[in-house]
mmCIF file of C-alpha atoms in Angstrom:
data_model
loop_
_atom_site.group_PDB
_atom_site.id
_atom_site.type_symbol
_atom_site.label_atom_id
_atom_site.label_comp_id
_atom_site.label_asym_id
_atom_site.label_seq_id
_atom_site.Cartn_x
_atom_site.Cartn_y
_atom_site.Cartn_z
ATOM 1 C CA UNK A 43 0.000 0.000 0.000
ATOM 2 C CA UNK A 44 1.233 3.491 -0.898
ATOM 3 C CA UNK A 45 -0.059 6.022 1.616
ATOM 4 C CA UNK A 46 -0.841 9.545 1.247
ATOM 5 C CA UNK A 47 -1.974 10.940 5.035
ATOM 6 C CA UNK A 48 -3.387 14.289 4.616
ATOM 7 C CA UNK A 49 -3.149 17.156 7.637
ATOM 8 C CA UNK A 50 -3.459 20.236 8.136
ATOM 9 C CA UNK A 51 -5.594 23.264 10.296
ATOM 10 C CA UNK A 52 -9.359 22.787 9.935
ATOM 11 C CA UNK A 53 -10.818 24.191 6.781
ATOM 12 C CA UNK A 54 -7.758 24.606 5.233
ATOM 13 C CA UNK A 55 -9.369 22.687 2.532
ATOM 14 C CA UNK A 56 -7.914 18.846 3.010
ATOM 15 C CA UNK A 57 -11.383 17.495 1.290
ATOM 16 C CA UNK A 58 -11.090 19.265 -1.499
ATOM 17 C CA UNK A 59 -7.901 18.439 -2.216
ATOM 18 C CA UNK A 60 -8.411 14.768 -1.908
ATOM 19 C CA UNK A 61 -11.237 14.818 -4.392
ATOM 20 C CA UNK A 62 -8.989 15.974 -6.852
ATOM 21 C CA UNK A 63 -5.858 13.919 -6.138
ATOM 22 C CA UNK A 64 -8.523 10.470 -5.763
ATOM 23 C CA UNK A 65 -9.797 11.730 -9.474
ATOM 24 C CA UNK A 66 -6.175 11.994 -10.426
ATOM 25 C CA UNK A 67 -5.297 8.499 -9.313
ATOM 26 C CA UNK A 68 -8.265 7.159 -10.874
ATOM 27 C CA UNK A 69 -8.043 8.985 -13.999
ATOM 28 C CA UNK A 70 -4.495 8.796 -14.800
ATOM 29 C CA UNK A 71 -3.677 5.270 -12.883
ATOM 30 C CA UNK A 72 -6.309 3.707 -13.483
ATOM 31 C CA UNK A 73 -6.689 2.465 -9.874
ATOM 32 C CA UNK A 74 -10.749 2.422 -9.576
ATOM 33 C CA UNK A 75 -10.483 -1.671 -9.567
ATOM 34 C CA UNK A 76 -8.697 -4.455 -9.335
ATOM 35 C CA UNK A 77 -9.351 -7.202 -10.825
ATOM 36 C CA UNK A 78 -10.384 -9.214 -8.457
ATOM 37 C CA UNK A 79 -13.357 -6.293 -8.194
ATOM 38 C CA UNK A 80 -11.690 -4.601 -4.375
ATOM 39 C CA UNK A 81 -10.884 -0.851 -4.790
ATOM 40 C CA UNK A 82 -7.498 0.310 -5.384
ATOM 41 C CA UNK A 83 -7.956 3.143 -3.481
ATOM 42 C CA UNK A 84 -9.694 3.678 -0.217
ATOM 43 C CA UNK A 85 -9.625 6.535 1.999
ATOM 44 C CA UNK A 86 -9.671 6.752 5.542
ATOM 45 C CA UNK A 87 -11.564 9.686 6.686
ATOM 46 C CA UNK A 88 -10.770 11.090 10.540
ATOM 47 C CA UNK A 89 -13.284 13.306 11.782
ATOM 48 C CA UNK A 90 -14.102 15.405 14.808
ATOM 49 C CA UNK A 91 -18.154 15.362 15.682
ATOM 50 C CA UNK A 92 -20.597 12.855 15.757
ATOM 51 C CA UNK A 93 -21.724 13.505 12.443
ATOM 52 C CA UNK A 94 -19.458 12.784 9.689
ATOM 53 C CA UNK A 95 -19.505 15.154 6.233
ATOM 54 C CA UNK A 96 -16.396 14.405 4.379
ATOM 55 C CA UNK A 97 -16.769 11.344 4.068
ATOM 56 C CA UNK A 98 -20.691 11.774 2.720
ATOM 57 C CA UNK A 99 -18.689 14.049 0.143
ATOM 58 C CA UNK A 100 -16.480 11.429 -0.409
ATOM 59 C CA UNK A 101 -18.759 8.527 -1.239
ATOM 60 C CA UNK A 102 -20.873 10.867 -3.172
ATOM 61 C CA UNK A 103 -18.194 10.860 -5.366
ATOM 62 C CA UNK A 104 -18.225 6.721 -5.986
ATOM 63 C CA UNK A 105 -14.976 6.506 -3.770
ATOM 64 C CA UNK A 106 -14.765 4.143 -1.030
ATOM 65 C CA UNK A 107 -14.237 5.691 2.076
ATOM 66 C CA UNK A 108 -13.924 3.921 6.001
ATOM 67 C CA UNK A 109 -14.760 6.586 8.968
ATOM 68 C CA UNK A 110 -13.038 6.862 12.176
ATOM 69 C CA UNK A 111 -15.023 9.739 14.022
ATOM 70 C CA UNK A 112 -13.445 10.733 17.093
ATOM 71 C CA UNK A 113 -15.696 12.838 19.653
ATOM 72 C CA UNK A 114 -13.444 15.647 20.418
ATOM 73 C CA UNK A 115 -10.904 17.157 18.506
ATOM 74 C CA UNK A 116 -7.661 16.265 20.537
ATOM 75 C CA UNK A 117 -8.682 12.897 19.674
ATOM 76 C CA UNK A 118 -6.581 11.553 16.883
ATOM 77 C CA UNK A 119 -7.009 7.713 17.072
ATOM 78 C CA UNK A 120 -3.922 6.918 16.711
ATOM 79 C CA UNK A 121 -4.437 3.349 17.190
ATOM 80 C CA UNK A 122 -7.759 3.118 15.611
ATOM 81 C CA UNK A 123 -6.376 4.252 12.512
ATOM 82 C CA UNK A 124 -3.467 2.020 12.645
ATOM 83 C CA UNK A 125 -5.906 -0.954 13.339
ATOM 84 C CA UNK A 126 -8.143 0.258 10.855
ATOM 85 C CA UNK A 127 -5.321 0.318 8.471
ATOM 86 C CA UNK A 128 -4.255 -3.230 8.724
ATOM 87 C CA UNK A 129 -7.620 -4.288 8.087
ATOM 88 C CA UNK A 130 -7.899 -2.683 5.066
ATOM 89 C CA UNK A 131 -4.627 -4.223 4.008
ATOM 90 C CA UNK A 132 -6.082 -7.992 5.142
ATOM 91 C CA UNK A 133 -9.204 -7.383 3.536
ATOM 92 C CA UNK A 134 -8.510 -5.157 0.346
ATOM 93 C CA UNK A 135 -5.078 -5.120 0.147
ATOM 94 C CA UNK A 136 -5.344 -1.419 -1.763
ATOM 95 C CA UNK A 137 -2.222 0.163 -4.118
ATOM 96 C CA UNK A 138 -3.713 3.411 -2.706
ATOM 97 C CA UNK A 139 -4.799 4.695 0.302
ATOM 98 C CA UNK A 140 -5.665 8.453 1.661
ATOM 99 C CA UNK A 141 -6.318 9.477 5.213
ATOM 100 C CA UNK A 142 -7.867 13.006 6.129
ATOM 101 C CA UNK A 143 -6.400 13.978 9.893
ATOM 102 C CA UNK A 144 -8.234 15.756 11.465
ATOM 103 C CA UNK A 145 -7.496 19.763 11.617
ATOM 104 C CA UNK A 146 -5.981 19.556 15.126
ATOM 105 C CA UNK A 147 -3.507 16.603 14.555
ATOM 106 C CA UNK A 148 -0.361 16.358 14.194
ATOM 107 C CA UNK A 149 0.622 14.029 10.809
ATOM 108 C CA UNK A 150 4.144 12.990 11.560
ATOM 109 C CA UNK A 151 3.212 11.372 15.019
ATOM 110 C CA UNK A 152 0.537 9.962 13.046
ATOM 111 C CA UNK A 153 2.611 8.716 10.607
ATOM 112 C CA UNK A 154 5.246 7.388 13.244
ATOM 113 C CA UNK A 155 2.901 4.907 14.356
ATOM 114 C CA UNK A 156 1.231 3.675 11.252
ATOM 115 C CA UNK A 157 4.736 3.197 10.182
ATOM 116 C CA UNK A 158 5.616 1.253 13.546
ATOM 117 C CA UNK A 159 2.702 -0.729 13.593
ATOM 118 C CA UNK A 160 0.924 -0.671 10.353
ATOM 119 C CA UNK A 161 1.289 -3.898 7.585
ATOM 120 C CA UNK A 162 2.060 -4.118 4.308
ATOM 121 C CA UNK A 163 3.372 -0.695 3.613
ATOM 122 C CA UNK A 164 5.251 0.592 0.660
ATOM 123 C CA UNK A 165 5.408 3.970 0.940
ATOM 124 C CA UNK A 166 4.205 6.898 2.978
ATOM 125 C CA UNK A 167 4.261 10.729 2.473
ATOM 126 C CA UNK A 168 3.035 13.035 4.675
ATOM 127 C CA UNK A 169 1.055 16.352 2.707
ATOM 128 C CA UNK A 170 -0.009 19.062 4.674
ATOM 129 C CA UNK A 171 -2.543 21.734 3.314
ATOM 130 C CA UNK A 172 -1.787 24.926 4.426
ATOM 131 C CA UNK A 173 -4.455 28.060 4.291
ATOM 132 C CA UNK A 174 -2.980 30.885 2.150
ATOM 133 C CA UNK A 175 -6.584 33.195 3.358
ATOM 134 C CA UNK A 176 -6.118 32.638 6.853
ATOM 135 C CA UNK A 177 -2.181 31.989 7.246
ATOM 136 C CA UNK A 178 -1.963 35.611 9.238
ATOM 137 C CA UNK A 179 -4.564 34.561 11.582
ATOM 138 C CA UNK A 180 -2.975 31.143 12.059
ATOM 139 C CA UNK A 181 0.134 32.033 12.633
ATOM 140 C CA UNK A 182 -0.645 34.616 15.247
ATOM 141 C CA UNK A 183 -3.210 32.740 17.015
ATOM 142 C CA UNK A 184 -2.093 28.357 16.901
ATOM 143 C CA UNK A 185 1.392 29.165 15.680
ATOM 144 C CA UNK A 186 3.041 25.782 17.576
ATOM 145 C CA UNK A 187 0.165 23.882 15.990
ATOM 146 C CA UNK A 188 0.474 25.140 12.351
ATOM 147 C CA UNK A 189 4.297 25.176 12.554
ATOM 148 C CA UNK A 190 4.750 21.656 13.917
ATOM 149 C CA UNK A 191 1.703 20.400 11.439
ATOM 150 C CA UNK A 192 4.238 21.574 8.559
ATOM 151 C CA UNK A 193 7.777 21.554 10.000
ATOM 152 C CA UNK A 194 8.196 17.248 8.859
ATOM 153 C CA UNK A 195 5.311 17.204 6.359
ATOM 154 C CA UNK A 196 6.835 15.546 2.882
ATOM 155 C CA UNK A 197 5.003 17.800 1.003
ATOM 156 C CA UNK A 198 3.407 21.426 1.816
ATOM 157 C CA UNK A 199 0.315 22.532 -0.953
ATOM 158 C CA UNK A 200 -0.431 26.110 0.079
ATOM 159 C CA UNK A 201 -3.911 26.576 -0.503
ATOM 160 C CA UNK A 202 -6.725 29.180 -1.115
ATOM 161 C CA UNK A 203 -3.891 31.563 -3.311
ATOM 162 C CA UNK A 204 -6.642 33.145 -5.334
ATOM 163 C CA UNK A 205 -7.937 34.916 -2.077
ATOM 164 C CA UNK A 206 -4.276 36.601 -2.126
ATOM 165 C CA UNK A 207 -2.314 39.143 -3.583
ATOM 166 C CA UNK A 208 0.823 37.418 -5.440
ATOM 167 C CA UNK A 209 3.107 39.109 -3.475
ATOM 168 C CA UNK A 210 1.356 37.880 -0.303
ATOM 169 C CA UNK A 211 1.504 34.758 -2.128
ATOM 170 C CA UNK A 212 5.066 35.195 -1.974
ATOM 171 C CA UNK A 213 5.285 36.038 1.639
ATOM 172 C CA UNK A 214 3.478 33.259 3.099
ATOM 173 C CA UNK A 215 5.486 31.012 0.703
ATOM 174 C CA UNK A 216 8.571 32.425 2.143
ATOM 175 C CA UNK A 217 7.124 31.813 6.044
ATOM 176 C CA UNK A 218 6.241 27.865 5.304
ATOM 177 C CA UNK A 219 9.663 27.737 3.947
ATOM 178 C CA UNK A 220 11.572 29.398 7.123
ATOM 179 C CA UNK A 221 9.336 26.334 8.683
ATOM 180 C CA UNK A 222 9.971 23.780 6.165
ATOM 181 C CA UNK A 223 12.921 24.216 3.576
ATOM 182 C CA UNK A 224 13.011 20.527 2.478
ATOM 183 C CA UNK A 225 9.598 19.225 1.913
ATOM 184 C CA UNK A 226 8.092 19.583 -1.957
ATOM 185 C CA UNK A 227 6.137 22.910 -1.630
ATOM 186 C CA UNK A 228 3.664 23.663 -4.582
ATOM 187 C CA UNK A 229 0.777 27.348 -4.277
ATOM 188 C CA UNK A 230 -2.592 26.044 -5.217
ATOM 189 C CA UNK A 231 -6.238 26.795 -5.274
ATOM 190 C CA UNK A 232 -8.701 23.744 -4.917
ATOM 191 C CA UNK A 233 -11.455 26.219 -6.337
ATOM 192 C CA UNK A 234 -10.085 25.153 -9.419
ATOM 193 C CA UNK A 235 -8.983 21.938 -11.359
ATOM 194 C CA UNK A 236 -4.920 21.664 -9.633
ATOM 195 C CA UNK A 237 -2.542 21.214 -13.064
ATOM 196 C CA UNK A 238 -2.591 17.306 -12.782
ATOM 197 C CA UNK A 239 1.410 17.614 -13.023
ATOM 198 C CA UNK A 240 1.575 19.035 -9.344
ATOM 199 C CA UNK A 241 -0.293 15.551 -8.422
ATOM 200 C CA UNK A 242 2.383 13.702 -10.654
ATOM 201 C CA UNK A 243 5.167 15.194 -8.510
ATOM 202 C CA UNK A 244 3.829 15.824 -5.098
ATOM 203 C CA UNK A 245 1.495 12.503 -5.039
ATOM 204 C CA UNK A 246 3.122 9.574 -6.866
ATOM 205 C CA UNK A 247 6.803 10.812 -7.579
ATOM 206 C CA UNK A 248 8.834 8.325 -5.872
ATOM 207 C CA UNK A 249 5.938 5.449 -5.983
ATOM 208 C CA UNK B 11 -7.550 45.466 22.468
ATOM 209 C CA UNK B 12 -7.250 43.959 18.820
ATOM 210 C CA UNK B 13 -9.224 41.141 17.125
ATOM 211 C CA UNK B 14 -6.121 39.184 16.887
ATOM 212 C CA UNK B 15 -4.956 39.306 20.414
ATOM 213 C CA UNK B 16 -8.417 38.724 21.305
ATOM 214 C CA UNK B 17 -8.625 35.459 19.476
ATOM 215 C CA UNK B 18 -5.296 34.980 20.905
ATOM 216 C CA UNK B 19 -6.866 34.860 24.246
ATOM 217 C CA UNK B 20 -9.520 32.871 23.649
ATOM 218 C CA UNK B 21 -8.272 29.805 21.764
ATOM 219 C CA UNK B 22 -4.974 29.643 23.820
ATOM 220 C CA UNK B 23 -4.571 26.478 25.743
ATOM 221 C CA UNK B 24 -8.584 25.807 25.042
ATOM 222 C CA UNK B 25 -10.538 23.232 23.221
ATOM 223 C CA UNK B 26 -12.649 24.351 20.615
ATOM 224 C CA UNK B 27 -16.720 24.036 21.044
ATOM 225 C CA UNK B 28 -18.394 21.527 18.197
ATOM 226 C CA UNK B 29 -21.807 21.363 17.439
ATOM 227 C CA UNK B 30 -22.619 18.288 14.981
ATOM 228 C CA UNK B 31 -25.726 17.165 13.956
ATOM 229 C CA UNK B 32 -28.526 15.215 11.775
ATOM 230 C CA UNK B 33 -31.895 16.440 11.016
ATOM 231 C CA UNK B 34 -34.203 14.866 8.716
ATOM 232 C CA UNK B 35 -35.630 17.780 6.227
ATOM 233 C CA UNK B 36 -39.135 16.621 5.757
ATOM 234 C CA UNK B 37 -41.146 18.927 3.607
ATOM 235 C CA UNK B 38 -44.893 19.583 3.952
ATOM 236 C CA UNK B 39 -44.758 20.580 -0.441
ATOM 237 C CA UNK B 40 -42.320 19.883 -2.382
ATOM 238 C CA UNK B 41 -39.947 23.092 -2.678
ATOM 239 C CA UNK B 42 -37.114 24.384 -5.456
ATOM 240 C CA UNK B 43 -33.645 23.042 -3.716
ATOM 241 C CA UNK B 44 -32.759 26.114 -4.239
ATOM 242 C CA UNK B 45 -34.742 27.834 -1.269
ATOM 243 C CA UNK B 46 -33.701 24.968 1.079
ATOM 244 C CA UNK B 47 -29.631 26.279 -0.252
ATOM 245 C CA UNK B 48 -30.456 30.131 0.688
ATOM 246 C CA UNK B 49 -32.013 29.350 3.996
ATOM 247 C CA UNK B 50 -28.508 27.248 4.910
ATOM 248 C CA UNK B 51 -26.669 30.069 3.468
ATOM 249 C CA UNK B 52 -28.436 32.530 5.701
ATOM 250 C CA UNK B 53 -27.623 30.230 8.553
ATOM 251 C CA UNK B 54 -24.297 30.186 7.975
ATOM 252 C CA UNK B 55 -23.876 33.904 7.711
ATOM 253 C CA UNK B 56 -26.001 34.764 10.911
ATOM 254 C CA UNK B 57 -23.265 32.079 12.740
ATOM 255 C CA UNK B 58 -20.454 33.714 10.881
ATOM 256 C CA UNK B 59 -21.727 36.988 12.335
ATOM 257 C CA UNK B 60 -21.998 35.823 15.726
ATOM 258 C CA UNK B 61 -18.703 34.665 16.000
ATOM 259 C CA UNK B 62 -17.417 37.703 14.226
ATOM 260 C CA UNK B 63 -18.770 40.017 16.992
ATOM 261 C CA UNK B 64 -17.586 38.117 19.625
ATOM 262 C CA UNK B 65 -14.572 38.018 18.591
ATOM 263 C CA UNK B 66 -14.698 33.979 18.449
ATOM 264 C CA UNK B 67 -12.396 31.650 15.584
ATOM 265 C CA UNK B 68 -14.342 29.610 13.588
ATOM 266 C CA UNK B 69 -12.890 26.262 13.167
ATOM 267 C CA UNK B 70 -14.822 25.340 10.441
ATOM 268 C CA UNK B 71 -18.715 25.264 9.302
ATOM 269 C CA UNK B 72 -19.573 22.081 7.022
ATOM 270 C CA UNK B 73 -23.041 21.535 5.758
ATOM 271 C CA UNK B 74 -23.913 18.247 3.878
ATOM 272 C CA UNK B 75 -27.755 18.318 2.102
ATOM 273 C CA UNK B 76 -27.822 14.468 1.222
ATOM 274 C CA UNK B 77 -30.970 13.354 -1.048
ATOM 275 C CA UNK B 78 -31.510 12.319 -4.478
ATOM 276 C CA UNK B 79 -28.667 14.724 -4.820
ATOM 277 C CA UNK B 80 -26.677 16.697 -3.056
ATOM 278 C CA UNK B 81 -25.437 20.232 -1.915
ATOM 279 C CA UNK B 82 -21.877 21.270 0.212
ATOM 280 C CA UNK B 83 -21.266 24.142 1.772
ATOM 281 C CA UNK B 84 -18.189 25.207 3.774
ATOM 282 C CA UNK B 85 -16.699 28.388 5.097
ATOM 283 C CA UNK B 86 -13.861 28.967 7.698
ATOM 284 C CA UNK B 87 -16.126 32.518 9.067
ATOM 285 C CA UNK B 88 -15.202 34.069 5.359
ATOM 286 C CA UNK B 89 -16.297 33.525 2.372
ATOM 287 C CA UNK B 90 -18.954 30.493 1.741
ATOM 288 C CA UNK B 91 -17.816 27.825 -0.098
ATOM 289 C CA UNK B 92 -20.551 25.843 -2.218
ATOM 290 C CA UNK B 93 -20.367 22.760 -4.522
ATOM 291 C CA UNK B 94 -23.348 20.385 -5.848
ATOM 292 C CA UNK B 95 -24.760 17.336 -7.544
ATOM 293 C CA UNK B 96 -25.334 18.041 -11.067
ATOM 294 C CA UNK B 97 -28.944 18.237 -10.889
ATOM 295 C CA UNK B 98 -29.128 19.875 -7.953
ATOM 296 C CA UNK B 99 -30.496 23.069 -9.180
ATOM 297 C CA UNK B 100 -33.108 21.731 -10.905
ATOM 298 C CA UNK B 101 -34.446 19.083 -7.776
ATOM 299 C CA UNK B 102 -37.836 19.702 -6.236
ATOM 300 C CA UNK B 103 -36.994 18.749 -3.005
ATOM 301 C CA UNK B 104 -39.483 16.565 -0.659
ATOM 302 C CA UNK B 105 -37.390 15.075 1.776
ATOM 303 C CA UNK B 106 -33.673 14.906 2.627
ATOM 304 C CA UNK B 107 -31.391 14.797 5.456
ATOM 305 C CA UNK B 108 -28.897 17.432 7.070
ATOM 306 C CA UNK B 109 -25.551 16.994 8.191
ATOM 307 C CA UNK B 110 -23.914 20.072 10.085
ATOM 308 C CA UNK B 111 -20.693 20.147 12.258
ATOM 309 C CA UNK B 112 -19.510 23.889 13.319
ATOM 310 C CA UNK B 113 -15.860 24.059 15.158
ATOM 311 C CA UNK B 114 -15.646 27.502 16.808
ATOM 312 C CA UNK B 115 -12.793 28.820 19.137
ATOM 313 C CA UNK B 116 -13.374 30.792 22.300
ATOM 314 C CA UNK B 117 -17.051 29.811 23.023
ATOM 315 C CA UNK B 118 -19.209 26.836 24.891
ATOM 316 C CA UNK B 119 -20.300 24.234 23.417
ATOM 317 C CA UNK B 120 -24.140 25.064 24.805
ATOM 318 C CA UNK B 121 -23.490 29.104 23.908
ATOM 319 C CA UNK B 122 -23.019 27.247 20.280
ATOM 320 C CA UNK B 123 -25.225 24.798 20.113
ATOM 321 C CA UNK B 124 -28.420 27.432 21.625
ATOM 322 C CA UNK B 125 -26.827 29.756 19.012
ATOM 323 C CA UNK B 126 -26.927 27.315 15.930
ATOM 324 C CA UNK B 127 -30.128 25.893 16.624
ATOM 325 C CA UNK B 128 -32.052 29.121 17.578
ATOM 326 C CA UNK B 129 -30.555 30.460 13.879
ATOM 327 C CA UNK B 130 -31.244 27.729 12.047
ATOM 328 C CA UNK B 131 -35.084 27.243 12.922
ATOM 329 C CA UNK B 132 -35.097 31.265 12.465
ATOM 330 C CA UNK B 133 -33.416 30.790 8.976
ATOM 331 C CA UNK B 134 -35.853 27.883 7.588
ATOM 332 C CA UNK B 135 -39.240 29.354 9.305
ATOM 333 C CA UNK B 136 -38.159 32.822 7.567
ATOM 334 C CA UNK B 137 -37.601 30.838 4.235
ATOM 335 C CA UNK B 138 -39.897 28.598 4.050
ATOM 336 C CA UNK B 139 -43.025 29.242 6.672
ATOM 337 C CA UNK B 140 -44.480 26.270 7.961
ATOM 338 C CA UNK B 141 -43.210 24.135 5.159
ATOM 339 C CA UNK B 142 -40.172 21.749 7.307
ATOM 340 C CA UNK B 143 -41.491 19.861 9.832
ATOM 341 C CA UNK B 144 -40.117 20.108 13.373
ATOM 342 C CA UNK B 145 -38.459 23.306 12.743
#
C-alpha cells in the first residue's frame, strides 16, 4: 500500500484536495479496480463530531471511504487508525490509500505509528494543506500547531492563493519555507482543477 | 484590544466548542432546492456573524444536504464555499437529510449549540413558513 496521510488546520481545505488527487489516481492510474473487483484506493476519513460530512462528500463521489469519528478534537485515534489500516490491508489489500487527519492533529506522530505498527506498507508521504486566506490569523493565534503540522510534512500545498495578492503569495510562501525548507512545496487553489502535473510530482513521484 | 490578540486569548490552551448534527428535512410541499440552499446560506452567515462580533475563531462550518442529490457548503467565518450534484439546481426537493458540524474557538459548546439551533429554525421558518417539519 502506498499512503498519502493528509493534515493540516481545519478548513484549510484537506477534502477538497483529496477529491482531486482520488480523481487523479483514478483517472491517470487507473486504480478504480482491481481485478479481483476490491478498490485500489480507499480513503480513511478522521473526523471530529458525531456527524461525519467528508466522508458523505467522499462517497458521493463513488470513492470508497472507512470513517473513524473521534468525539473531540484532541482525539486523533492513533491506534484506531493504525488498526483500521491493517484491516484494510487484510481485507482489500489497496495500491492506494488516503487518510484526512483531522485539523488539530499532528501528521508525523501519526505517521510514526502507522509506520511502527501498520502492515504491508510501501510507501508513505506526509502532505499538509496549508491556508494561504487565513495563514496571518494562524500564525498569530495556533502558531506551535500550524508550525509543527508543517515543519516534517513531505510535502506542503499552500492553498486558497486566489484569495491573495501574489506578493502575499510570496510572503506566506517564504514563512512555510523558514518552517519547512526541504519538503516539496507547490501554491494552489482547490477552487479550481490543480494542473494534474503538481499531483504527478507531489502525489506519486517516488511510488 | 485587537481582534487578533483577542482570538489569541480565547483559543490559547482551550478546546474548541463543536456542534454536529442530523436532522431529517421533511417537507410539507415539495420546494425548489434552491430555497432549502439560501435558507442554509443565511444560517451560515447569521453564525459567521456571531462569531465575528464576539470576537470567536471559527474552526470550520460544514453543511452536507444528502438526497436524491446533493449540496456542500463550507466556510472557515469568510467567504462560503458551495459545490453540488449536477442536478441539484433543478431538484424539487421533498425530503432529505442534514448533516452540520460547526468548530468555533473561544465559546461553549451550549453558547453554540443554543446559538446554531435558535438560527437555524429562524433561517428555515423565515424561508420557508411552515413548510419543514419540526423546525
Amino acid at each position: 500500500m502506498n499512503i498519502l496521510l493528509f493534515g493540516g488546520f481545519l478548513g484549510s481545505g484537506k477534502t477538497s484536495i483529496i477529491l482531486q488527487v482520488a480523481r487523479y489516481l483514478t483517472a491517470e492510474l487507473s486504480v478504480q479496480q482491481l481485478d479481483s473487483g476490491k478498490p485500489s484506493l480507499v480513503i480513511v476519513e478522521n473526523e471530529v463530531g458525531e456527524t461525519g460530512i467528508d466522508d458523505k462528500i467522499l462517497k458521493a463521489e463513488g470513492l470508497n471511504v472507512r470513517e473513524l469519528i473521534a468525539g473531540c478534537i484532541c482525539c486523533t485515534l492513533n491506534a484506531e487508525l493504525t488498526v483500521c489500516l491493517n484491516k484494510i490491508q487484510e481485507e482489500l489489500s489497496p495500491e492506494w490509500v488516503i487518510i484526512e487527519t483531522t485539523g488539530m492533529a499532528f501528521p508525523h506522530t501519526i505517521a510514526e505509528t502507522i509506520t511502527k505498527y501498520g502492515k504491508g506498507i510501501d510507501s508513505l508521504k506526509t502532505i499538509v494543506v496549508a491556508d494561504a486566506e487565513r495563514w496571518d490569523d494562524l500564525s498569530t493565534i495556533m502558531p506551535g500547531l500550524i508550525e509543527e503540522q508543517i515543519a516534517r510534512a513531505n510535502v506542503i500545498l499552500l492553498n486558497k492563493i486566489d484569495c491573495l495578492e501574489p506578493e502575499q503569495v510570496s510572503q506566506v510562501a517564504e514563512d512555510i519555507k523558514r518552517i519547512n525548507s526541504s519538503g516539496l512545496f507547490y501554491a494552489i487553489s482547490a477552487h479550481t482543477e490543480v494542473n494534474p502535473q503538481i499531483w504527478r510530482k507531489a502525489v506519486t513521484k517516488g511510488e | 484590544m485587537s481582534d487578533q490578540h483577542l482570538l489569541k486569548s480565547s483559543t490559547k490552551d482551550s478546546d474548541p466548542a463543536i456542534f454536529s448534527e442530523t436532522y431529517s428535512l421533511v417537507l410539507l410541499e415539495k420546494v425548489k432546492s434552491e430555497r432549502v440552499k439560501q435558507a442554509l446560506t443565511q444560517w451560515i452567515e447569521e453564525i459567521r456573524d456571531w462569531t465575528s462580533a464576539k470576537a470567536y475563531f471559527v474552526g470550520h462550518i460544514k453543511v452536507f444536504v444528502e438526497g436524491q442529490e446533493n449540496l456542500w457548503l463550507s466556510s472557515t467565518g469568510r467567504s462560503i464555499s458551495s459545490k453540488q450534484s449536477q442536478g441539484w439546481s433543478e431538484w424539487s426537493l421533498g425530503s432529505a437529510t442534514l448533516f452540520v458540524t460547526i468548530i468555533v474557538f473561544g465559546t461553549t459548546k451550549e453558547a453554540l449549540k443554543e446559538t446554531a439551533e435558535e438560527s437555524l429554525k429562524t433561517c428555515f421558518n423565515t424561508s420557508l413558513p411552515n413548510i419543514i417539519n419540526g423546525f
